[in-house]
Amino acid sequence: MSELDDFRAETRAWLEGNCPAEMRTPIRSDDDVCWGGRNPTFSSPEQKLWLDRMAERGWTVPDWPRDYGGGGLSPAESKALREEMARLGCRSPLYSFGISMLGPALLKYGTEAQKQDHLPKIARGQIRWCQGYSEPNAGSDLASLATSAEEDGDDFIVNGQKVWTSYADKADWIFCLVRTDKTVKQGGISFLLFDMASPGVSTRPILLISGYSPFCETFFDDVRVPKANLLGERDKGWDVAKYLLGHEREMISAMGLGTGGGPSLGKIAVEAIGAEPDGRLDDPVLRARIALFEVRAAAFRAMSERFLDELKAKRTHPAQPSMMKYVGTELNKQRHELMMAAGGSDALEWESDRSHGGAGARAWLRTKANSIEGGTSEVQLNIIAKRILALPGA
Amino acid sequence: MPLFHTDDQAMLLDTARPFLAEQAPVAHMRALRDADDRTGFDPALWARFAEMGFCGMLIDEADGGLGLGAVEAGIVLEEIGRNLTPSPFLATAVGAVTALKGGSRDQRARWLPRIAAGEAVAALAIDEGGKHRPNRIALTAARSGNGFTLRGTKRFVAHGHVADLLIVAARTAGGSDEPDGITLFAVDKGAAGLTAAADRLADASLSAQLRFDDVQVDADAVIGELDGGWAGLTRTLDAVRTGAASELLGVGTGAMARTTDYLQQRKQFGVAIGSFQALQHRAAHLYSELEIARAAVLKAQQLLDAGDPAAERAVMVAKAMAGLATTLVVQEGVQMHGGIGMTDDYDIGFFMKRARVLAELFGDSDFHADRLARASGY
Ligand SMILES: Cc1cc2nc3c(=O)[nH]c(=O)nc-3n(C[C@H](O)[C@H](O)[C@H](O)COP(=O)(O)OP(=O)(O)OC[C@H]3O[C@@H](n4cnc5c(N)ncnc54)[C@H](O)[C@@H]3O)c2cc1C
């Protein structure tokens, strides 16, 4: 047996012994997600136990260095861990913008002090982060952002407004794009980290079509931020911002993988609609739509594996996350359209207990944001055309 | 194992790519067609394939081959696809070799060295109708003496009219649609009562109709188990389906490259047409579809080579996805070329025609999506 086989066997045994049964079921609804933070809420004691056990091994962030709270695993080991977790249907112990977005940027651009300060708390789920990029007049054209940061001694004074800030009302810290030079566009942007409890920060939740309020308008009124909280150099924040977006897109693309563990779309449809004597779904047109969808979904799963392998081996094109995000999110929207078709009117329930308060319908609506958040599908296609296909003037 | 090529596989690609681009670019296929070639490939090129070690790459080392797998065969096939090279590689070096792996020592000793040396070409005589339905075998093999008598017709057999060896799926028992009762036979070219007529398909490739009028074969022509040929047939089909998926990927990649080139070169309204966002988005979508198809194909190849039971489904996905992606790429490719894309002088149309043939070969995307649905219980 190779070392990797040993690792896999040990990992499997450890997961079997330590992942509580409740954490091997698909996530039911939004309130069932573990986000951590200063004032964490857990939907069950098992959820907390699972986070604690995984964090102790550094397996919330298996491939980060051990010094920063990670597991220090090699690419092959992280892959084995991921595969074993998928095999057992283990949930991710922690969902976090700190892990999927800020962490990689801190590892690349952070000072030693910044890494020591922030990474371990992200790994253990002690600090919850939000992303302050978009503004009312800076969406797809993000670099036109106007929130300003003026120097004042050892500090910056931040003024302005962000919008669509996911979970700003629940987050402890924000990573925020600010303008430090008004005379140039991309070259006048800086990347700041600050505490949401700072005086002058306020948030106002926005209600979504799903009936949930997961994001906010965020206002900054003379917020004082130490200069030491600049990530990367002053006026060079756009590079950090783009690097982070690559990771955000990679994270969002994972939506295309579907929820692990649960029954397949075809099985859900058979359950809801019924089958012919030979087992075929009693709705031939829907069956064909599902089957062709599943072909692309399976191909995307392979792509996702290939992408991660190439990324770890540093052989992926820097714009490839745009392709992943585009395909993954469009697939996830399609999946939920098919789930709605399979469920019929049952899937439309909005309040009942049997529907967990309309979890299916709300999830369907939520997926419509997948191809908007983190840069729209159109923006991803622009990036692929320009940076990968080298088409002119894109 | 990471889902990308190993260093050795990358080296093979570095050899195969320039080899095919130099020896057999699209102009080679065009020249054969224009000369009304009736062989279906260039024997001199096939000899070069043997010199390169391609013909015997899948043959086990114990049988004198290189002992390589589906990933390596896929590398060669993708280049064949990219250059639209007419070649018996898929049927012979992948299909027949895989079928013969389930054959007797005598069968292997008789055919594998000749295949490796480029001295024998093989064809797969499986389909009998216009749609791939490998369980629907009506050609019968009835016992007679110490052998069998084959009677029936095979259609759309690539290289069937020139093949030295035919791998024939025949019914020895069971009802017309049943997988059980099928037997594989190795039939020689010269067998009495066997006639072949080749016709061109839309892509200018030659496809044979084979008639078996009481063709006598010995009992030792049976490959594997009598009445139990389904397993060997499935194994063979999975190998060539994956191979056809690689070739499709090559066709799609070649068409994509020509299309992006054209978008960069062609000017209208004073600018390159590639600066129009309507075309950029379509091109970016094609790129994405090809990328996920490429991942699906490599996944199937790796699982096949590992002997993993998950390979069966992965092959369905690979063939279906490669068909969907390449079909879209060639259609959009012709559209984005405008009028010139409709001309015989321009190569892009050849890609569309070849893609259509390969998409149909060994089951189209609908066929494999349907199998995937059945395998998934819906
Ligand atoms: C659920 C959700 C969560 C979010 N979370 C956050 C967050 O936490 N932090 C944060 O900073 N932001 C967040 N966002 C904001 C998100 O990043 C923006 O909504 C997104 O970048 C699009 O900007 P916009 O909404 O201003 O749309 P616009 O830019 O106004 O786009 C409108 C339409 O025009 C199209 N369009 C725009 N420009 C082009 C172009 N050049 N070519 C072709 N088409 C174009 C777009 O594709 C879109 O279809 C979130 C959004 C959603 C929906």
Short mmCIF file of N, CA and C in Angstrom, two decimals, chain A residues 4 79 83 264-267 270 278-281 287-288 290-292 294-296 298-300 302-306 309-310 313 315 317 320 323 326-327 331 377-382 384-385 388-394, chain B residues 1-5 7 256 260 263-264 272-277 279-285 287-296 298-299 302 316-317 320-321 324 365-366 368-374 376-378:
data_model
loop_
_atom_site.label_atom_id
_atom_site.label_comp_id
_atom_site.label_asym_id
_atom_site.label_seq_id
_atom_site.Cartn_x
_atom_site.Cartn_y
_atom_site.Cartn_z
N LEU A 4 -0.31 7.14 0.30
CA LEU A 4 -1.60 7.77 0.06
C LEU A 4 -2.74 6.82 0.41
N LYS A 79 -7.32 15.75 -1.82
CA LYS A 79 -8.26 15.15 -2.75
C LYS A 79 -8.85 13.87 -2.14
N GLU A 83 -12.72 13.16 -1.36
CA GLU A 83 -13.42 12.00 -1.91
C GLU A 83 -14.04 11.14 -0.81
N SER A 264 -30.98 11.42 -6.46
CA SER A 264 -30.74 12.07 -7.74
C SER A 264 -32.05 12.66 -8.27
N LEU A 265 -31.88 13.57 -9.19
CA LEU A 265 -33.03 14.22 -9.84
C LEU A 265 -34.00 13.19 -10.42
N GLY A 266 -33.46 12.18 -11.09
CA GLY A 266 -34.31 11.17 -11.70
C GLY A 266 -35.11 10.40 -10.65
N LYS A 267 -34.46 10.07 -9.54
CA LYS A 267 -35.14 9.36 -8.46
C LYS A 267 -36.23 10.23 -7.84
N VAL A 270 -39.14 10.14 -10.21
CA VAL A 270 -39.87 8.87 -10.16
C VAL A 270 -40.74 8.82 -8.90
N ASP A 278 -41.37 -0.89 -16.70
CA ASP A 278 -39.94 -1.19 -16.86
C ASP A 278 -39.05 -0.22 -16.09
N GLY A 279 -39.66 0.63 -15.27
CA GLY A 279 -38.85 1.49 -14.40
C GLY A 279 -38.61 2.89 -14.95
N ARG A 280 -39.04 3.11 -16.19
CA ARG A 280 -38.78 4.43 -16.76
C ARG A 280 -39.78 5.47 -16.24
N LEU A 281 -39.30 6.65 -16.00
CA LEU A 281 -40.13 7.74 -15.51
C LEU A 281 -41.37 7.92 -16.39
N ARG A 287 -38.15 13.02 -18.65
CA ARG A 287 -37.06 12.04 -18.50
C ARG A 287 -35.90 12.38 -19.42
N ALA A 288 -36.22 12.71 -20.66
CA ALA A 288 -35.16 13.04 -21.63
C ALA A 288 -34.44 14.32 -21.20
N ILE A 290 -34.09 15.43 -18.17
CA ILE A 290 -33.25 15.13 -17.01
C ILE A 290 -31.99 14.38 -17.46
N ALA A 291 -32.19 13.41 -18.35
CA ALA A 291 -31.05 12.58 -18.78
C ALA A 291 -29.98 13.44 -19.45
N LEU A 292 -30.40 14.35 -20.33
CA LEU A 292 -29.41 15.19 -21.00
C LEU A 292 -28.76 16.17 -20.01
N GLU A 294 -28.23 15.43 -16.88
CA GLU A 294 -27.31 14.64 -16.07
C GLU A 294 -26.00 14.34 -16.82
N VAL A 295 -26.08 14.25 -18.14
CA VAL A 295 -24.85 14.08 -18.92
C VAL A 295 -23.94 15.28 -18.69
N ARG A 296 -24.51 16.49 -18.81
CA ARG A 296 -23.68 17.68 -18.65
C ARG A 296 -23.24 17.85 -17.20
N ALA A 298 -22.65 15.45 -15.06
CA ALA A 298 -21.56 14.51 -14.78
C ALA A 298 -20.27 15.00 -15.43
N ALA A 299 -20.38 15.55 -16.63
CA ALA A 299 -19.19 16.09 -17.29
C ALA A 299 -18.64 17.25 -16.48
N PHE A 300 -19.53 18.05 -15.92
CA PHE A 300 -19.06 19.18 -15.11
C PHE A 300 -18.37 18.68 -13.83
N ALA A 302 -16.65 15.99 -13.57
CA ALA A 302 -15.30 15.60 -14.00
C ALA A 302 -14.45 16.86 -14.20
N MET A 303 -15.05 17.88 -14.79
CA MET A 303 -14.32 19.13 -15.02
C MET A 303 -13.88 19.74 -13.70
N SER A 304 -14.73 19.64 -12.72
CA SER A 304 -14.43 20.22 -11.43
C SER A 304 -13.24 19.49 -10.79
N GLU A 305 -13.24 18.17 -10.94
CA GLU A 305 -12.11 17.39 -10.43
C GLU A 305 -10.83 17.78 -11.17
N ARG A 306 -10.93 17.86 -12.49
CA ARG A 306 -9.77 18.22 -13.30
C ARG A 306 -9.27 19.63 -12.94
N ASP A 309 -7.44 19.58 -9.61
CA ASP A 309 -6.14 18.91 -9.78
C ASP A 309 -5.15 19.82 -10.50
N GLU A 310 -5.63 20.48 -11.55
CA GLU A 310 -4.74 21.37 -12.31
C GLU A 310 -4.35 22.59 -11.49
N ALA A 313 -1.70 21.73 -9.10
CA ALA A 313 -0.43 21.51 -9.80
C ALA A 313 0.02 22.77 -10.53
N ARG A 315 -1.22 24.39 -13.02
CA ARG A 315 -1.20 24.34 -14.48
C ARG A 315 -2.54 24.78 -15.08
N HIS A 317 -5.26 27.74 -16.36
CA HIS A 317 -5.28 29.11 -16.89
C HIS A 317 -5.92 30.02 -15.84
N GLN A 320 -9.64 30.39 -15.95
CA GLN A 320 -10.46 29.17 -15.96
C GLN A 320 -11.60 29.21 -14.92
N MET A 323 -14.83 30.12 -16.48
CA MET A 323 -15.52 29.05 -17.19
C MET A 323 -16.26 28.15 -16.19
N TYR A 326 -19.33 29.98 -14.85
CA TYR A 326 -20.37 30.07 -15.88
C TYR A 326 -21.12 28.73 -16.01
N VAL A 327 -20.38 27.67 -16.21
CA VAL A 327 -21.03 26.37 -16.43
C VAL A 327 -21.73 25.88 -15.16
N LEU A 331 -25.79 25.38 -14.77
CA LEU A 331 -26.26 24.02 -14.49
C LEU A 331 -27.13 23.98 -13.25
N SER A 377 -22.97 35.84 -15.53
CA SER A 377 -22.57 34.91 -16.60
C SER A 377 -22.03 35.68 -17.79
N GLU A 378 -22.66 36.80 -18.10
CA GLU A 378 -22.22 37.59 -19.26
C GLU A 378 -20.80 38.09 -19.04
N VAL A 379 -20.52 38.50 -17.81
CA VAL A 379 -19.17 38.98 -17.51
C VAL A 379 -18.16 37.82 -17.61
N GLN A 380 -18.56 36.64 -17.16
CA GLN A 380 -17.65 35.48 -17.27
C GLN A 380 -17.37 35.17 -18.75
N LEU A 381 -18.41 35.25 -19.56
CA LEU A 381 -18.21 34.99 -21.00
C LEU A 381 -17.29 36.04 -21.61
N ASN A 382 -17.43 37.29 -21.18
CA ASN A 382 -16.51 38.33 -21.64
C ASN A 382 -15.07 37.96 -21.29
N ILE A 384 -13.77 34.96 -20.63
CA ILE A 384 -13.29 33.80 -21.40
C ILE A 384 -12.90 34.26 -22.81
N ALA A 385 -13.77 35.07 -23.42
CA ALA A 385 -13.53 35.51 -24.80
C ALA A 385 -12.23 36.31 -24.88
N ILE A 388 -9.00 33.95 -22.58
CA ILE A 388 -8.67 32.59 -23.02
C ILE A 388 -8.68 32.49 -24.55
N LEU A 389 -9.71 33.04 -25.18
CA LEU A 389 -9.80 32.92 -26.64
C LEU A 389 -9.09 34.06 -27.36
N ALA A 390 -8.64 35.05 -26.59
CA ALA A 390 -7.89 36.18 -27.16
C ALA A 390 -8.65 36.89 -28.28
N LEU A 391 -9.95 37.02 -28.10
CA LEU A 391 -10.73 37.76 -29.09
C LEU A 391 -10.54 39.26 -28.87
N PRO A 392 -10.60 40.02 -29.93
CA PRO A 392 -10.24 41.44 -29.82
C PRO A 392 -11.31 42.29 -29.12
N GLY A 393 -10.83 43.29 -28.41
CA GLY A 393 -11.69 44.35 -27.88
C GLY A 393 -12.80 43.90 -26.97
N ALA A 394 -12.66 42.72 -26.34
CA ALA A 394 -13.73 42.24 -25.47
C ALA A 394 -13.71 42.97 -24.14
N MET B 1 -5.42 9.54 -8.43
CA MET B 1 -4.70 9.97 -9.63
C MET B 1 -5.26 11.31 -10.11
N PRO B 2 -4.38 12.28 -10.36
CA PRO B 2 -4.92 13.55 -10.84
C PRO B 2 -5.55 13.42 -12.22
N LEU B 3 -6.57 14.22 -12.44
CA LEU B 3 -7.28 14.13 -13.72
C LEU B 3 -6.60 15.03 -14.76
N PHE B 4 -5.36 14.71 -15.03
CA PHE B 4 -4.69 15.29 -16.19
C PHE B 4 -3.64 14.30 -16.66
N HIS B 5 -3.02 14.57 -17.81
CA HIS B 5 -2.08 13.60 -18.38
C HIS B 5 -0.82 13.48 -17.51
N ASP B 7 3.31 12.66 -17.18
CA ASP B 7 4.42 13.15 -18.01
C ASP B 7 4.60 12.28 -19.25
N MET B 256 -13.05 24.46 -33.44
CA MET B 256 -13.00 25.62 -32.54
C MET B 256 -11.81 26.51 -32.89
N THR B 260 -12.08 30.39 -33.97
CA THR B 260 -11.51 31.56 -33.25
C THR B 260 -10.52 32.30 -34.16
N LEU B 263 -12.57 34.44 -36.38
CA LEU B 263 -13.13 35.59 -35.65
C LEU B 263 -12.08 36.69 -35.49
N GLN B 264 -10.82 36.27 -35.38
CA GLN B 264 -9.75 37.26 -35.24
C GLN B 264 -9.38 37.90 -36.58
N ALA B 272 -12.59 43.51 -36.57
CA ALA B 272 -12.63 42.04 -36.57
C ALA B 272 -13.99 41.59 -36.03
N ILE B 273 -14.60 40.61 -36.70
CA ILE B 273 -15.93 40.17 -36.24
C ILE B 273 -15.86 39.60 -34.82
N GLY B 274 -14.66 39.16 -34.42
CA GLY B 274 -14.48 38.65 -33.05
C GLY B 274 -14.65 39.71 -31.98
N SER B 275 -14.77 40.97 -32.38
CA SER B 275 -15.00 42.01 -31.36
C SER B 275 -16.50 42.19 -31.10
N PHE B 276 -17.35 41.51 -31.87
CA PHE B 276 -18.79 41.59 -31.59
C PHE B 276 -19.14 40.68 -30.42
N GLN B 277 -19.80 41.28 -29.43
CA GLN B 277 -20.05 40.50 -28.21
C GLN B 277 -20.98 39.31 -28.46
N LEU B 279 -20.95 37.32 -30.86
CA LEU B 279 -20.12 36.18 -31.29
C LEU B 279 -19.17 35.75 -30.17
N GLN B 280 -18.67 36.71 -29.43
CA GLN B 280 -17.75 36.37 -28.33
C GLN B 280 -18.43 35.43 -27.33
N HIS B 281 -19.66 35.77 -26.97
CA HIS B 281 -20.33 34.94 -25.97
C HIS B 281 -20.59 33.53 -26.50
N ARG B 282 -20.93 33.45 -27.77
CA ARG B 282 -21.17 32.12 -28.33
C ARG B 282 -19.86 31.33 -28.37
N ALA B 283 -18.78 32.00 -28.74
CA ALA B 283 -17.48 31.31 -28.78
C ALA B 283 -17.07 30.87 -27.36
N ALA B 284 -17.29 31.73 -26.39
CA ALA B 284 -16.92 31.38 -25.01
C ALA B 284 -17.76 30.21 -24.50
N HIS B 285 -19.01 30.17 -24.92
CA HIS B 285 -19.87 29.04 -24.54
C HIS B 285 -19.34 27.74 -25.16
N TYR B 287 -16.31 27.06 -26.01
CA TYR B 287 -15.09 26.71 -25.27
C TYR B 287 -15.46 25.94 -24.00
N SER B 288 -16.44 26.45 -23.28
CA SER B 288 -16.83 25.83 -22.01
C SER B 288 -17.36 24.42 -22.23
N GLU B 289 -18.17 24.25 -23.24
CA GLU B 289 -18.73 22.93 -23.51
C GLU B 289 -17.62 21.93 -23.87
N LEU B 290 -16.66 22.39 -24.65
CA LEU B 290 -15.56 21.49 -25.02
C LEU B 290 -14.71 21.13 -23.81
N GLU B 291 -14.53 22.09 -22.92
CA GLU B 291 -13.72 21.81 -21.73
C GLU B 291 -14.36 20.74 -20.86
N ILE B 292 -15.67 20.85 -20.63
CA ILE B 292 -16.29 19.83 -19.76
C ILE B 292 -16.33 18.48 -20.49
N ALA B 293 -16.47 18.52 -21.81
CA ALA B 293 -16.43 17.26 -22.55
C ALA B 293 -15.04 16.63 -22.42
N ARG B 294 -14.02 17.44 -22.49
CA ARG B 294 -12.65 16.93 -22.38
C ARG B 294 -12.43 16.26 -21.01
N ALA B 295 -12.94 16.88 -19.98
CA ALA B 295 -12.80 16.30 -18.64
C ALA B 295 -13.56 14.98 -18.55
N ALA B 296 -14.76 14.95 -19.14
CA ALA B 296 -15.58 13.73 -19.08
C ALA B 296 -14.89 12.58 -19.81
N LEU B 298 -11.60 12.22 -20.40
CA LEU B 298 -10.42 11.76 -19.67
C LEU B 298 -10.81 10.93 -18.44
N LYS B 299 -11.91 11.35 -17.81
CA LYS B 299 -12.38 10.59 -16.64
C LYS B 299 -12.73 9.16 -17.07
N GLN B 302 -9.52 7.17 -17.79
CA GLN B 302 -8.78 6.76 -16.57
C GLN B 302 -9.51 5.63 -15.84
N MET B 316 -20.66 6.32 -20.88
CA MET B 316 -21.92 6.88 -21.40
C MET B 316 -21.85 8.40 -21.41
N VAL B 317 -21.37 8.94 -20.30
CA VAL B 317 -21.27 10.40 -20.18
C VAL B 317 -20.30 10.95 -21.21
N ALA B 320 -21.73 10.73 -24.83
CA ALA B 320 -22.85 11.66 -24.98
C ALA B 320 -22.37 13.11 -24.95
N MET B 321 -21.50 13.42 -24.02
CA MET B 321 -21.06 14.81 -23.86
C MET B 321 -20.18 15.26 -25.02
N LEU B 324 -22.51 16.02 -27.81
CA LEU B 324 -23.24 17.29 -27.65
C LEU B 324 -22.32 18.48 -27.91
N SER B 365 -25.73 10.72 -28.68
CA SER B 365 -25.89 11.28 -27.34
C SER B 365 -27.21 10.86 -26.70
N ASP B 366 -28.26 10.78 -27.50
CA ASP B 366 -29.56 10.36 -26.95
C ASP B 366 -29.49 8.92 -26.45
N HIS B 368 -26.92 7.26 -25.37
CA HIS B 368 -26.15 7.12 -24.13
C HIS B 368 -26.80 7.83 -22.95
N ALA B 369 -27.51 8.92 -23.22
CA ALA B 369 -28.25 9.59 -22.14
C ALA B 369 -29.35 8.66 -21.65
N ASP B 370 -29.99 7.96 -22.57
CA ASP B 370 -31.03 7.00 -22.20
C ASP B 370 -30.45 5.87 -21.35
N ARG B 371 -29.29 5.38 -21.75
CA ARG B 371 -28.65 4.32 -20.95
C ARG B 371 -28.32 4.83 -19.55
N LEU B 372 -27.84 6.08 -19.51
CA LEU B 372 -27.49 6.66 -18.21
C LEU B 372 -28.74 6.74 -17.32
N ALA B 373 -29.85 7.14 -17.93
CA ALA B 373 -31.10 7.23 -17.16
C ALA B 373 -31.50 5.86 -16.62
N ARG B 374 -31.44 4.84 -17.47
CA ARG B 374 -31.78 3.49 -17.01
C ARG B 374 -30.86 3.05 -15.88
N SER B 376 -29.48 4.79 -13.83
CA SER B 376 -29.72 5.58 -12.63
C SER B 376 -31.11 5.35 -12.06
N GLY B 377 -31.85 4.42 -12.66
CA GLY B 377 -33.14 4.04 -12.09
C GLY B 377 -34.29 5.00 -12.37
N TYR B 378 -34.29 5.61 -13.55
CA TYR B 378 -35.46 6.43 -13.90
C TYR B 378 -35.78 6.34 -15.39
#
